[in-house]
Coordinates of C-alpha atoms and ligand atoms in Angstrom, one line a residue:
M1 CA 222.5 107.2 147.1
C2 CA 222.1 103.3 147.5
G3 CA 224.5 100.5 148.3
I4 CA 225.3 97.6 146.1
V5 CA 227.1 94.3 146.9
G6 CA 227.8 91.0 144.8
Y7 CA 229.7 88.0 145.5
I8 CA 230.8 85.0 143.7
G9 CA 233.0 82.4 145.2
N10 CA 232.9 79.3 147.5
N11 CA 231.4 80.9 150.7
A12 CA 227.7 80.9 151.7
V13 CA 226.8 83.8 149.9
T14 CA 224.1 85.3 152.4
E15 CA 226.7 86.0 155.0
E16 CA 228.9 87.7 152.5
L17 CA 226.2 89.9 151.2
L18 CA 224.9 90.7 154.6
N19 CA 228.3 91.7 155.8
G20 CA 228.9 94.1 152.8
L21 CA 225.4 95.8 153.1
K22 CA 226.2 96.2 156.9
N23 CA 229.2 98.3 155.9
L24 CA 227.3 100.3 153.3
E25 CA 224.2 101.1 155.5
Y26 CA 225.4 104.8 155.6
R27 CA 224.5 105.0 152.0
G28 CA 220.9 104.5 152.7
Y29 CA 218.6 102.4 154.8
D30 CA 215.1 102.6 153.6
S31 CA 215.1 99.0 152.5
A32 CA 217.2 96.1 151.8
G33 CA 217.3 93.0 149.8
I34 CA 219.5 90.0 148.5
A35 CA 219.0 87.6 145.5
L36 CA 220.7 84.2 145.3
N37 CA 221.6 82.3 142.2
D38 CA 220.6 78.9 143.7
N39 CA 220.6 75.7 141.9
Q40 CA 219.3 77.2 138.4
K41 CA 216.8 79.6 140.0
I42 CA 216.8 83.0 141.4
V43 CA 215.7 83.4 145.0
V44 CA 215.0 86.9 146.4
F45 CA 214.6 88.0 150.0
K46 CA 213.6 91.8 150.8
A47 CA 212.5 93.8 153.7
S48 CA 211.5 97.6 154.0
G49 CA 213.3 99.5 156.7
K50 CA 216.7 98.9 158.3
L51 CA 218.9 95.9 157.5
T52 CA 217.9 94.2 160.9
N53 CA 214.7 93.7 159.1
L54 CA 216.0 91.8 156.1
N55 CA 218.0 89.8 158.7
A56 CA 214.9 88.7 160.4
V57 CA 213.4 87.7 157.0
L58 CA 216.3 85.6 156.3
S59 CA 216.3 83.8 159.7
E60 CA 212.6 83.2 159.5
K61 CA 212.9 81.8 155.8
K62 CA 216.2 79.9 156.8
A63 CA 218.1 81.7 154.1
Q64 CA 221.3 81.0 155.7
S65 CA 220.9 77.5 155.0
C66 CA 220.9 78.0 151.2
S67 CA 224.0 76.6 149.5
S68 CA 224.2 79.2 146.8
T69 CA 227.6 80.8 146.4
V70 CA 226.7 83.7 144.1
G71 CA 224.4 86.6 144.8
I72 CA 223.9 90.3 144.8
G73 CA 222.4 92.6 147.4
H74 CA 221.1 96.2 147.7
I75 CA 220.5 98.9 150.6
R76 CA 218.0 101.7 149.4
W77 CA 217.8 105.2 149.9
A78 CA 214.5 105.9 148.1
T79 CA 214.2 108.1 144.9
H80 CA 211.2 106.9 142.8
G81 CA 208.6 105.1 145.0
K82 CA 208.4 105.2 148.8
P83 CA 210.4 102.7 151.0
S84 CA 208.6 99.4 150.6
I85 CA 208.9 95.8 149.9
E86 CA 207.8 96.2 146.4
N87 CA 210.0 99.0 145.7
A88 CA 213.0 97.4 147.4
H89 CA 215.8 95.9 145.3
P90 CA 216.7 93.4 143.9
H91 CA 214.1 93.5 140.9
L92 CA 213.3 90.3 139.1
S93 CA 212.1 90.1 135.4
N94 CA 208.7 88.7 135.2
D95 CA 209.9 85.1 134.2
G96 CA 212.1 85.2 137.3
N97 CA 215.2 84.2 135.4
L98 CA 216.9 87.8 135.6
V99 CA 217.6 89.9 138.7
L100 CA 219.5 93.2 139.3
V101 CA 220.4 95.9 141.7
H102 CA 220.7 99.4 140.9
N103 CA 222.1 102.8 142.2
G104 CA 221.5 106.1 140.3
I105 CA 218.4 107.5 138.3
I106 CA 217.0 106.1 135.1
E107 CA 215.8 109.5 133.3
N108 CA 213.6 107.9 130.6
Y109 CA 212.2 105.2 132.7
K110 CA 208.8 106.4 132.0
E111 CA 209.0 105.8 128.2
L112 CA 210.7 102.6 128.9
R113 CA 207.9 101.6 131.3
Q114 CA 205.5 102.6 128.7
Q115 CA 207.1 100.7 125.9
L116 CA 207.5 97.5 127.9
T117 CA 203.9 97.6 129.4
N118 CA 202.8 97.8 125.6
K119 CA 204.7 94.4 125.1
G120 CA 202.8 92.9 128.0
V121 CA 205.4 93.4 130.6
V122 CA 203.9 93.5 134.2
F123 CA 205.4 96.1 136.4
H124 CA 205.1 95.4 140.5
S125 CA 207.0 98.6 141.9
Q126 CA 206.9 102.4 141.5
T127 CA 210.8 102.6 140.9
D128 CA 212.8 103.6 137.8
T129 CA 214.9 100.6 138.3
E130 CA 212.3 98.2 137.3
A131 CA 212.3 99.4 133.8
A132 CA 215.9 98.2 133.4
V133 CA 215.4 94.6 134.5
H134 CA 212.5 94.0 132.0
L135 CA 214.5 95.6 129.2
F136 CA 217.4 93.4 130.2
A137 CA 215.2 90.3 130.3
E138 CA 213.5 91.3 126.7
E139 CA 216.9 91.5 125.3
Y140 CA 218.0 88.2 126.9
K141 CA 215.0 86.5 125.2
K142 CA 216.4 87.5 121.8
C143 CA 220.0 86.7 122.2
G144 CA 220.4 84.2 125.0
S145 CA 223.6 85.8 126.3
L146 CA 223.4 88.1 129.5
E147 CA 226.5 90.0 128.6
Q148 CA 225.1 90.8 125.1
A149 CA 221.5 91.4 126.6
V150 CA 222.9 94.0 129.0
R151 CA 225.1 95.7 126.3
K152 CA 222.1 95.9 124.0
A153 CA 219.8 97.2 126.6
L154 CA 222.1 100.0 128.1
S155 CA 222.1 101.7 124.7
Q156 CA 218.1 102.4 125.3
I157 CA 219.1 103.7 128.9
K158 CA 219.5 107.3 129.8
G159 CA 220.8 108.7 133.1
A160 CA 223.2 107.4 136.0
F161 CA 223.5 104.1 137.0
A162 CA 225.4 101.2 138.7
F163 CA 223.9 97.8 137.6
V164 CA 224.9 94.6 139.1
I165 CA 223.1 91.8 137.1
M166 CA 222.5 88.0 137.4
H167 CA 220.7 85.4 135.3
H168 CA 219.6 81.9 136.6
A169 CA 221.1 80.2 133.5
E170 CA 224.5 81.6 133.8
P171 CA 225.3 81.0 137.5
D172 CA 228.9 81.2 136.8
K173 CA 229.0 85.1 136.5
I174 CA 227.8 88.4 137.9
I175 CA 227.8 91.3 135.3
A176 CA 228.4 94.9 136.6
V177 CA 228.0 98.1 134.6
R178 CA 228.3 101.8 135.6
K179 CA 227.7 105.2 134.3
N180 CA 227.9 108.1 136.9
A181 CA 227.7 105.9 139.8
P182 CA 230.5 104.2 141.8
L183 CA 231.3 100.4 141.4
I184 CA 234.4 98.8 142.9
I185 CA 235.5 95.1 142.3
G186 CA 237.0 93.2 144.9
C187 CA 239.6 90.7 143.7
G188 CA 239.8 87.7 146.2
N189 CA 241.5 84.2 145.9
N190 CA 239.1 82.0 144.0
E191 CA 236.2 84.4 144.8
N192 CA 235.5 87.9 143.6
Y193 CA 233.3 90.8 145.0
V194 CA 231.6 93.9 143.7
A195 CA 230.4 97.0 145.7
S196 CA 229.5 100.6 145.6
D197 CA 232.2 101.5 148.0
I198 CA 235.3 100.1 149.8
P199 CA 234.0 99.6 153.2
A200 CA 231.9 96.8 152.0
L201 CA 235.2 95.1 151.0
L202 CA 237.4 95.9 154.0
G203 CA 238.7 92.6 155.6
K204 CA 237.6 90.5 152.6
V205 CA 240.1 91.6 150.0
K206 CA 243.2 93.6 149.4
H207 CA 243.1 94.4 145.8
I208 CA 240.4 96.2 144.0
I209 CA 239.7 97.4 140.4
H210 CA 237.8 100.7 140.0
L211 CA 235.2 100.4 137.2
D212 CA 234.9 103.4 135.0
D213 CA 232.0 104.9 133.1
D214 CA 230.8 102.7 130.4
E215 CA 232.8 99.8 131.3
M216 CA 231.3 96.3 131.9
A217 CA 232.8 93.8 134.2
V218 CA 232.0 90.1 133.8
I219 CA 232.8 88.6 137.3
K220 CA 233.5 84.9 137.7
K221 CA 235.0 83.5 140.8
D222 CA 238.3 82.7 139.2
N223 CA 238.6 85.9 136.9
V224 CA 237.3 89.2 136.2
T225 CA 237.2 90.5 132.7
V226 CA 236.5 94.3 132.0
K227 CA 235.1 95.4 128.5
D228 CA 234.2 98.6 126.9
V229 CA 230.7 99.5 125.4
L230 CA 231.9 97.6 122.2
G231 CA 232.9 94.5 124.0
N232 CA 236.7 95.1 123.6
I233 CA 238.7 93.9 126.7
I234 CA 240.3 96.5 128.5
Q235 CA 243.3 96.1 131.0
K236 CA 242.5 97.7 134.3
K237 CA 244.9 98.6 137.0
I238 CA 244.6 96.4 140.3
E239 CA 245.1 98.6 143.2
K240 CA 245.8 97.9 146.8
I241 CA 243.1 98.8 149.3
S242 CA 244.7 101.7 151.5
L243 CA 241.9 101.9 154.1
Q244 CA 242.3 99.7 157.4
P245 CA 239.3 97.8 158.6
D246 CA 239.1 99.7 161.7
V247 CA 237.6 102.7 159.8
I248 CA 234.3 100.7 160.0
S249 CA 234.5 100.0 163.9
K250 CA 233.4 102.6 166.4
N251 CA 236.6 101.9 168.5
G252 CA 234.6 102.0 171.7
Y253 CA 232.4 105.3 170.7
A254 CA 228.8 105.1 171.2
H255 CA 228.4 106.3 167.6
F256 CA 230.7 106.9 164.6
M257 CA 229.6 110.6 164.6
L258 CA 231.3 111.1 168.2
K259 CA 234.3 109.1 166.8
E260 CA 234.4 111.3 163.9
I261 CA 234.3 114.5 165.9
C262 CA 237.0 113.4 168.3
E263 CA 239.2 112.3 165.4
Q264 CA 239.2 116.1 164.2
P265 CA 242.3 117.3 166.0
A266 CA 244.4 114.4 164.5
I267 CA 243.0 115.0 161.1
L268 CA 243.8 118.8 161.3
R269 CA 247.4 118.1 162.5
N270 CA 247.9 115.5 159.6
V271 CA 246.4 118.0 156.9
L272 CA 248.7 120.8 158.5
Q273 CA 251.8 118.8 158.5
K274 CA 251.4 117.7 154.9
H275 CA 250.9 121.1 153.5
I276 CA 252.6 123.4 155.9
Q277 CA 256.3 123.1 156.6
N278 CA 258.8 125.7 157.8
N279 CA 256.8 128.5 156.7
E280 CA 256.0 127.1 153.4
I281 CA 252.9 125.9 151.8
F282 CA 253.3 122.3 150.0
L283 CA 250.9 120.7 147.7
D284 CA 251.7 117.2 148.7
D285 CA 249.0 114.9 147.3
A286 CA 246.9 117.9 146.0
K287 CA 247.0 118.5 142.2
I288 CA 246.6 122.3 141.8
V289 CA 247.3 123.5 138.1
V290 CA 245.3 126.8 138.4
H291 CA 246.7 129.4 136.0
W292 CA 246.2 132.0 138.7
E293 CA 247.1 135.0 136.4
K294 CA 243.9 134.5 134.5
V295 CA 241.5 134.1 137.6
R296 CA 239.4 137.2 137.9
K297 CA 236.6 135.6 140.3
V298 CA 236.2 132.5 142.2
V299 CA 232.7 130.6 142.0
I300 CA 232.4 127.8 144.7
V301 CA 229.4 125.3 144.3
A302 CA 228.3 122.9 146.9
C303 CA 225.5 121.5 149.2
G304 CA 224.7 121.3 152.7
T305 CA 227.7 121.2 155.1
S306 CA 230.0 121.4 152.2
L307 CA 228.2 124.7 151.2
H308 CA 228.9 126.1 154.7
A309 CA 232.4 125.3 154.3
A310 CA 232.4 127.2 151.1
M311 CA 230.9 130.3 153.0
V312 CA 233.8 130.4 155.4
A313 CA 236.3 130.2 152.5
K314 CA 234.4 133.3 150.6
K315 CA 235.1 135.4 153.8
V316 CA 238.5 134.4 154.4
W317 CA 239.6 134.5 150.7
E318 CA 238.2 137.8 150.0
E319 CA 239.9 139.3 153.0
W320 CA 243.3 137.6 151.9
L321 CA 243.1 137.5 148.3
K322 CA 241.0 140.5 147.7
I323 CA 239.1 139.0 144.8
P324 CA 235.5 138.3 144.5
V325 CA 234.5 134.8 145.7
I326 CA 230.9 133.9 144.8
I327 CA 228.9 131.1 146.6
E328 CA 226.4 129.3 144.7
V329 CA 224.0 126.5 146.0
A330 CA 224.8 123.8 143.4
S331 CA 221.2 122.8 142.8
E332 CA 220.6 126.2 141.6
F333 CA 223.6 127.0 139.7
I334 CA 222.4 125.4 136.4
Y335 CA 219.2 127.6 136.3
Q336 CA 220.9 130.9 136.5
N337 CA 223.4 132.9 134.2
N338 CA 226.5 132.6 136.4
L339 CA 228.7 134.8 134.1
I340 CA 231.4 131.9 134.0
D341 CA 234.2 132.1 131.6
E342 CA 237.9 131.1 131.0
N343 CA 238.8 133.6 133.6
S344 CA 236.7 132.0 136.4
L345 CA 238.0 129.4 138.7
V346 CA 235.1 127.2 139.8
I347 CA 235.5 125.2 142.8
G348 CA 233.3 122.0 143.7
V349 CA 233.4 120.9 147.5
S350 CA 232.0 117.4 148.0
Q351 CA 232.9 115.0 150.8
S352 CA 231.7 112.2 148.9
G353 CA 232.4 113.3 145.6
E354 CA 229.2 111.8 144.2
T355 CA 226.6 114.5 145.0
A356 CA 224.6 114.9 141.8
D357 CA 223.8 118.6 142.1
T358 CA 227.5 119.5 142.6
I359 CA 228.8 117.4 139.7
T360 CA 226.0 118.7 137.5
A361 CA 227.1 122.2 138.4
L362 CA 230.6 121.5 137.6
K363 CA 229.8 120.0 134.1
Q364 CA 228.1 123.1 133.2
A365 CA 231.1 125.3 134.5
K366 CA 233.2 123.1 132.4
I367 CA 231.3 123.9 129.3
C368 CA 231.7 127.6 130.2
K369 CA 235.5 127.0 129.9
A370 CA 236.1 127.7 133.5
Q371 CA 239.0 126.2 135.3
I372 CA 237.8 123.6 137.7
M373 CA 239.1 122.6 141.1
V374 CA 237.5 120.0 143.5
L375 CA 238.0 119.5 147.2
T376 CA 236.8 115.9 148.1
N377 CA 237.5 113.1 150.5
R378 CA 237.0 110.6 147.9
I379 CA 239.7 110.7 145.2
D380 CA 238.3 107.6 143.7
S381 CA 234.7 109.4 143.2
S382 CA 232.9 110.6 140.0
I383 CA 233.4 114.4 140.9
V384 CA 237.4 114.2 140.2
R385 CA 236.6 113.3 136.4
Y386 CA 235.6 116.8 135.9
A387 CA 238.3 118.8 137.5
D388 CA 241.7 120.0 136.4
S389 CA 242.8 120.5 140.0
V390 CA 242.0 118.0 142.9
V391 CA 242.6 118.7 146.4
P392 CA 242.1 115.5 148.6
L393 CA 240.5 116.2 152.1
N394 CA 242.2 113.4 153.8
A395 CA 239.7 113.0 156.4
G396 CA 239.5 109.2 156.2
V397 CA 236.2 107.4 155.4
E398 CA 233.3 109.3 157.1
I399 CA 230.7 106.7 158.1
S400 CA 228.2 108.9 160.1
V401 CA 225.7 110.6 157.7
A402 CA 226.3 113.9 159.4
A403 CA 229.3 115.4 158.1
T404 CA 231.9 116.6 160.9
K405 CA 235.4 115.7 160.3
S406 CA 235.1 116.2 156.6
Y407 CA 233.7 119.8 157.4
M408 CA 236.8 120.4 159.5
A409 CA 239.3 119.0 156.5
Q410 CA 237.2 121.2 154.1
L411 CA 237.8 124.4 156.2
A412 CA 241.6 123.2 156.6
A413 CA 241.9 122.8 152.9
F414 CA 240.3 126.4 152.2
Y415 CA 242.7 127.9 154.7
W416 CA 246.2 126.3 153.4
I417 CA 245.0 126.8 149.7
G418 CA 244.0 130.5 150.6
L419 CA 247.5 131.0 152.2
F420 CA 249.2 129.3 149.0
M421 CA 247.3 131.8 146.7
T422 CA 248.5 134.6 148.8
Q423 CA 252.1 133.6 148.4
K424 CA 251.2 133.1 144.7
I425 CA 249.9 136.5 144.1
N426 CA 252.0 138.1 146.8
K427 CA 249.1 139.6 148.9
I428 CA 250.9 138.8 152.2
S429 CA 253.9 140.0 154.0
C430 CA 256.3 137.5 155.4
L431 CA 255.3 138.4 158.9
A432 CA 251.7 138.2 158.5
F433 CA 252.1 135.0 156.5
S434 CA 254.2 133.4 159.7
E435 CA 251.6 134.7 162.1
K436 CA 248.8 133.1 160.4
L437 CA 250.7 129.8 160.1
Q438 CA 251.4 129.8 163.9
T439 CA 247.7 130.6 164.7
L440 CA 246.8 127.6 162.4
R441 CA 249.1 125.3 164.0
E442 CA 247.8 126.1 167.6
I443 CA 244.2 125.2 166.5
P444 CA 244.3 121.2 167.1
E445 CA 245.5 121.7 170.7
K446 CA 242.5 124.2 171.3
I447 CA 240.2 121.6 169.7
E448 CA 241.3 119.0 172.2
E449 CA 240.5 121.3 175.2
I450 CA 237.0 121.8 173.7
L451 CA 236.6 118.1 173.6
S452 CA 238.0 117.8 176.9
H453 CA 235.0 119.8 178.4
R454 CA 232.3 118.2 176.5
Q455 CA 230.5 117.0 179.5
Y456 CA 229.2 120.6 180.0
I457 CA 227.8 120.6 176.5
E458 CA 226.1 117.2 177.3
S459 CA 224.6 118.7 180.3
L460 CA 223.4 121.6 178.1
A461 CA 221.7 119.2 175.7
Q462 CA 219.5 117.7 178.5
K463 CA 217.7 121.1 178.4
L464 CA 217.8 121.9 174.7
K465 CA 216.1 118.5 173.8
T466 CA 213.1 119.9 175.4
Y467 CA 212.5 122.4 172.8
A468 CA 210.5 122.1 169.5
A469 CA 212.6 124.8 167.6
V470 CA 216.1 126.7 168.1
V471 CA 217.4 129.7 166.6
F472 CA 221.2 130.0 165.8
M473 CA 222.7 133.6 165.0
A474 CA 226.2 135.0 164.5
R475 CA 228.0 137.9 162.6
G476 CA 231.2 137.8 160.6
F477 CA 233.4 134.7 160.0
N478 CA 231.0 132.5 161.9
L479 CA 227.8 133.2 160.1
P480 CA 228.5 130.0 158.1
T481 CA 229.1 128.2 161.5
A482 CA 225.6 129.3 162.7
Y483 CA 224.1 127.8 159.4
E484 CA 226.1 124.5 160.0
A485 CA 224.9 124.4 163.7
A486 CA 221.5 124.5 162.6
L487 CA 221.8 122.0 159.8
K488 CA 223.6 119.6 162.3
L489 CA 221.0 120.0 164.9
K490 CA 218.0 119.5 162.7
E491 CA 219.5 116.6 160.7
I492 CA 220.2 114.4 163.6
S493 CA 217.8 115.7 166.4
Y494 CA 214.9 116.6 164.1
I495 CA 214.5 119.8 166.1
N496 CA 213.6 122.8 163.9
A497 CA 216.6 124.6 164.1
N498 CA 217.5 127.8 161.9
A499 CA 220.1 130.2 161.6
Y500 CA 220.1 133.8 160.7
P501 CA 222.6 136.6 160.3
A502 CA 222.1 138.3 163.8
G503 CA 221.5 141.6 162.4
E504 CA 218.5 140.0 160.5
L505 CA 216.8 138.8 163.5
K506 CA 215.0 142.1 164.0
H507 CA 213.7 142.3 160.4
G508 CA 211.3 139.4 161.2
P509 CA 212.5 136.3 162.7
I510 CA 212.4 138.0 166.3
A511 CA 208.7 137.5 165.9
L512 CA 209.3 133.9 166.7
L513 CA 210.9 134.4 170.0
D514 CA 209.4 133.6 173.3
E515 CA 210.3 131.5 176.2
Q516 CA 210.0 128.4 174.2
M517 CA 212.4 129.5 171.4
P518 CA 216.2 129.3 172.6
V519 CA 218.8 131.4 170.9
I520 CA 222.2 130.3 170.4
A521 CA 224.9 133.1 169.5
L522 CA 228.2 132.1 168.2
F523 CA 230.9 134.8 169.1
E524 CA 234.4 135.6 167.6
E525 CA 236.8 138.2 168.6
G526 CA 236.8 141.7 167.0
E527 CA 234.3 144.3 165.8
T528 CA 231.2 141.9 165.6
K529 CA 231.1 141.1 169.4
P530 CA 229.4 144.3 170.7
K531 CA 226.6 144.2 168.1
L532 CA 226.0 140.5 168.6
L533 CA 225.7 141.2 172.5
S534 CA 223.1 143.7 171.7
N535 CA 221.2 141.0 169.6
C536 CA 221.5 138.6 172.7
E537 CA 219.9 141.5 174.9
E538 CA 217.0 142.0 172.2
A539 CA 216.3 138.1 172.4
K540 CA 216.4 138.3 176.1
A541 CA 214.1 141.2 176.1
R542 CA 211.5 138.7 174.4
Y543 CA 212.0 136.1 177.0
A544 CA 213.9 133.7 174.8
P545 CA 216.6 131.6 176.6
V546 CA 219.9 132.8 175.3
I547 CA 223.2 130.4 175.2
G548 CA 226.4 131.8 174.0
I549 CA 229.3 130.0 172.4
G550 CA 232.8 131.3 171.7
G551 CA 235.8 132.8 173.5
K552 CA 235.4 134.0 177.3
R553 CA 231.9 134.7 178.6
C554 CA 231.4 138.3 178.1
S555 CA 228.0 139.2 179.8
D556 CA 225.5 138.3 182.2
V557 CA 222.7 138.1 179.6
F558 CA 223.2 134.3 179.0
D559 CA 221.3 131.5 180.6
A560 CA 224.3 129.3 179.5
Y561 CA 227.7 130.0 177.9
I562 CA 230.2 127.5 176.1
E563 CA 233.5 128.9 176.4
T564 CA 236.3 128.1 173.7
P565 CA 239.9 128.9 173.6
D566 CA 240.5 132.5 171.9
T567 CA 241.9 132.5 168.5
D568 CA 241.8 135.0 165.6
A569 CA 238.5 135.6 164.1
C570 CA 239.2 134.4 160.8
F571 CA 240.5 131.0 162.0
S572 CA 237.6 130.8 164.7
P573 CA 235.4 128.7 162.5
L574 CA 237.8 125.9 163.0
L575 CA 237.1 126.0 166.6
L576 CA 233.3 126.8 166.8
C577 CA 232.3 124.0 164.6
V578 CA 233.3 121.6 167.4
P579 CA 230.9 122.7 170.1
I580 CA 227.9 123.1 167.8
Q581 CA 228.8 119.4 166.5
L582 CA 228.7 118.3 170.1
L583 CA 225.7 120.2 171.0
A584 CA 223.9 118.4 168.1
Y585 CA 225.3 115.0 168.9
Y586 CA 224.3 115.1 172.7
T587 CA 220.8 116.6 172.0
A588 CA 220.2 113.7 169.3
K589 CA 221.5 111.2 171.8
A590 CA 219.4 112.7 174.8
L591 CA 216.2 112.2 172.4
H592 CA 217.6 108.6 171.6
R593 CA 217.7 109.4 167.8
E594 CA 219.5 107.2 165.2
I595 CA 222.3 109.5 165.3
D596 CA 224.7 107.9 162.6
Q597 CA 221.6 107.0 160.1
P598 CA 219.1 109.7 160.7
R599 CA 215.7 109.3 159.1
N600 CA 215.1 110.2 155.2
L601 CA 218.9 110.9 154.9
A602 CA 221.8 109.3 152.9
K603 CA 225.7 109.9 153.2
S604 CA 225.6 111.2 149.8
V605 CA 222.8 112.3 147.5
T606 CA 223.4 111.0 144.1
V607 CA 220.1 112.1 142.7
E608 CA 219.3 115.8 141.5
Ligands
AGP1 C1 225.9 117.0 156.0 O1 225.9 116.6 157.5 C2 224.7 116.4 155.3 N1 224.9 114.9 155.4 C3 224.8 116.9 154.0 O2 224.3 118.4 154.0 C4 226.0 116.9 153.1 O3 226.9 117.8 153.5 C5 225.6 117.1 151.5 O4 224.7 116.4 151.0 C6 226.8 117.3 150.7 O5 227.4 116.4 150.7 P1 228.9 116.0 149.9 O6 229.6 117.0 150.8 O7 229.1 114.7 150.0 O8 228.7 116.6 148.6

């Protein structure tokens, strides 16, 4: 996923573009660049690596002194071609007259590249994007109109794209087009913006227009015209930005990740209050139109952290609803016969709502006539378009690349939807229902208790940071928590963390154990505890350091133990995700990692 910004107005455009890119850094940070339409010529500045490197280039070249008031910018997460200046956007046509930035994937770029090379076009990068800029430029030479050239060229491009384009001969406009990649127009006073996501517009405008697939926006400083593929003008709804500028502030925390971890009690309280009142479940802003009587199985497709939330849902829903819940890795879904039909409910879980793997899986499920539900934190995202039912996570914008509060919100959604479904199909007594609601209501305070003792977890991290690899294990409802713990630790500290069902350790992974391989076991109340304790003894017998997390310390086998308040085993993933998030955070902090922007990652992976 990349970040795109554009500005046309009366202000010095360089500052406007840099401000926007700063607020989109979570989308990718392999390279960055801007292009200015300056006195009838296009000027491009680029740098590989983080945005600070571009700032240095701009200062060195005194770009801030440029008087231009129209320009575009880009921050990249590399797909085709390594992070480098040559591959950084914006990309320029050979004649230097046309420039663009792109988010997405051009699937037929190789054929286009060959076709253009045969016409004498010279390529300077390994990107798919560069094929587009030269294609637009070739069409411009024929018709002399940027709008027409873009429209003509788009018919030759296959794939997902958000393009923002400028031509030096038409300095009064920026053109924005999209297909399966987000673009939002910010409507100002005698100035207008375009961006991949709302954080780039916060504090700049109060009103926005969401561009939809196959629409083109012609953005001038005093008006915005949106047209369809045939050039017919479309009347678009102008919406008020609901996000507040402080969402892009750390509010005193060292990192967005810690801020977002600490927001979890409030987010959980808000979700529970919206959907659970007086022993009843309310849909509130969720749209759930499932024909439950037709549902014979549930299939959940997701990636990464969202996949782990889905795994928790499987364990909880199968216990509560007594119907099969199948979990599928979204990127594998399209290669297998999923036995999906009109009696299947397929649920896509995606914080960003832009994850290409998950969207592709849902597209295929739709073809198989399944009922589609999505759980997402971005109800303005692409995934919503494929759903019959949409459940907003209401976690607020999540800036840190590592998902934390959105995971909490996904779990909360699965719990309240599960309770909603048990009521719908009469699978639960009033007493049992009330007890579950009361247990849920007590969770936010218990999370606050865990957060209040985070200094102990920080002290453990000082030791954990010295290890090159770590094993997490669990049984029961928290096996997904163990997978999430391993993902969190590896993605922000770069320690090689892996997770296994505790019972599986003796079938191979135990060969890894020695004094340099700590084992972290996640405990929940109930039948899994004795056997998990035995697995800890087995690890100890191989000289592995053993750490326990969950409930009261229950043995002296542990070298360290993170106690958490007790709760019902089936709700304990809501609690145990917090210490593992904190452990990952403090370990990465102790290793001086780029916590909010880990290397090689992006907040949403919009390519397959
Ligand atoms: C989570 O910390 C990771 N950043 C990543 O695994 C993420 O959960 C995954 O890419 C799915 O993203 P989504 O929820 O936006 O679809």
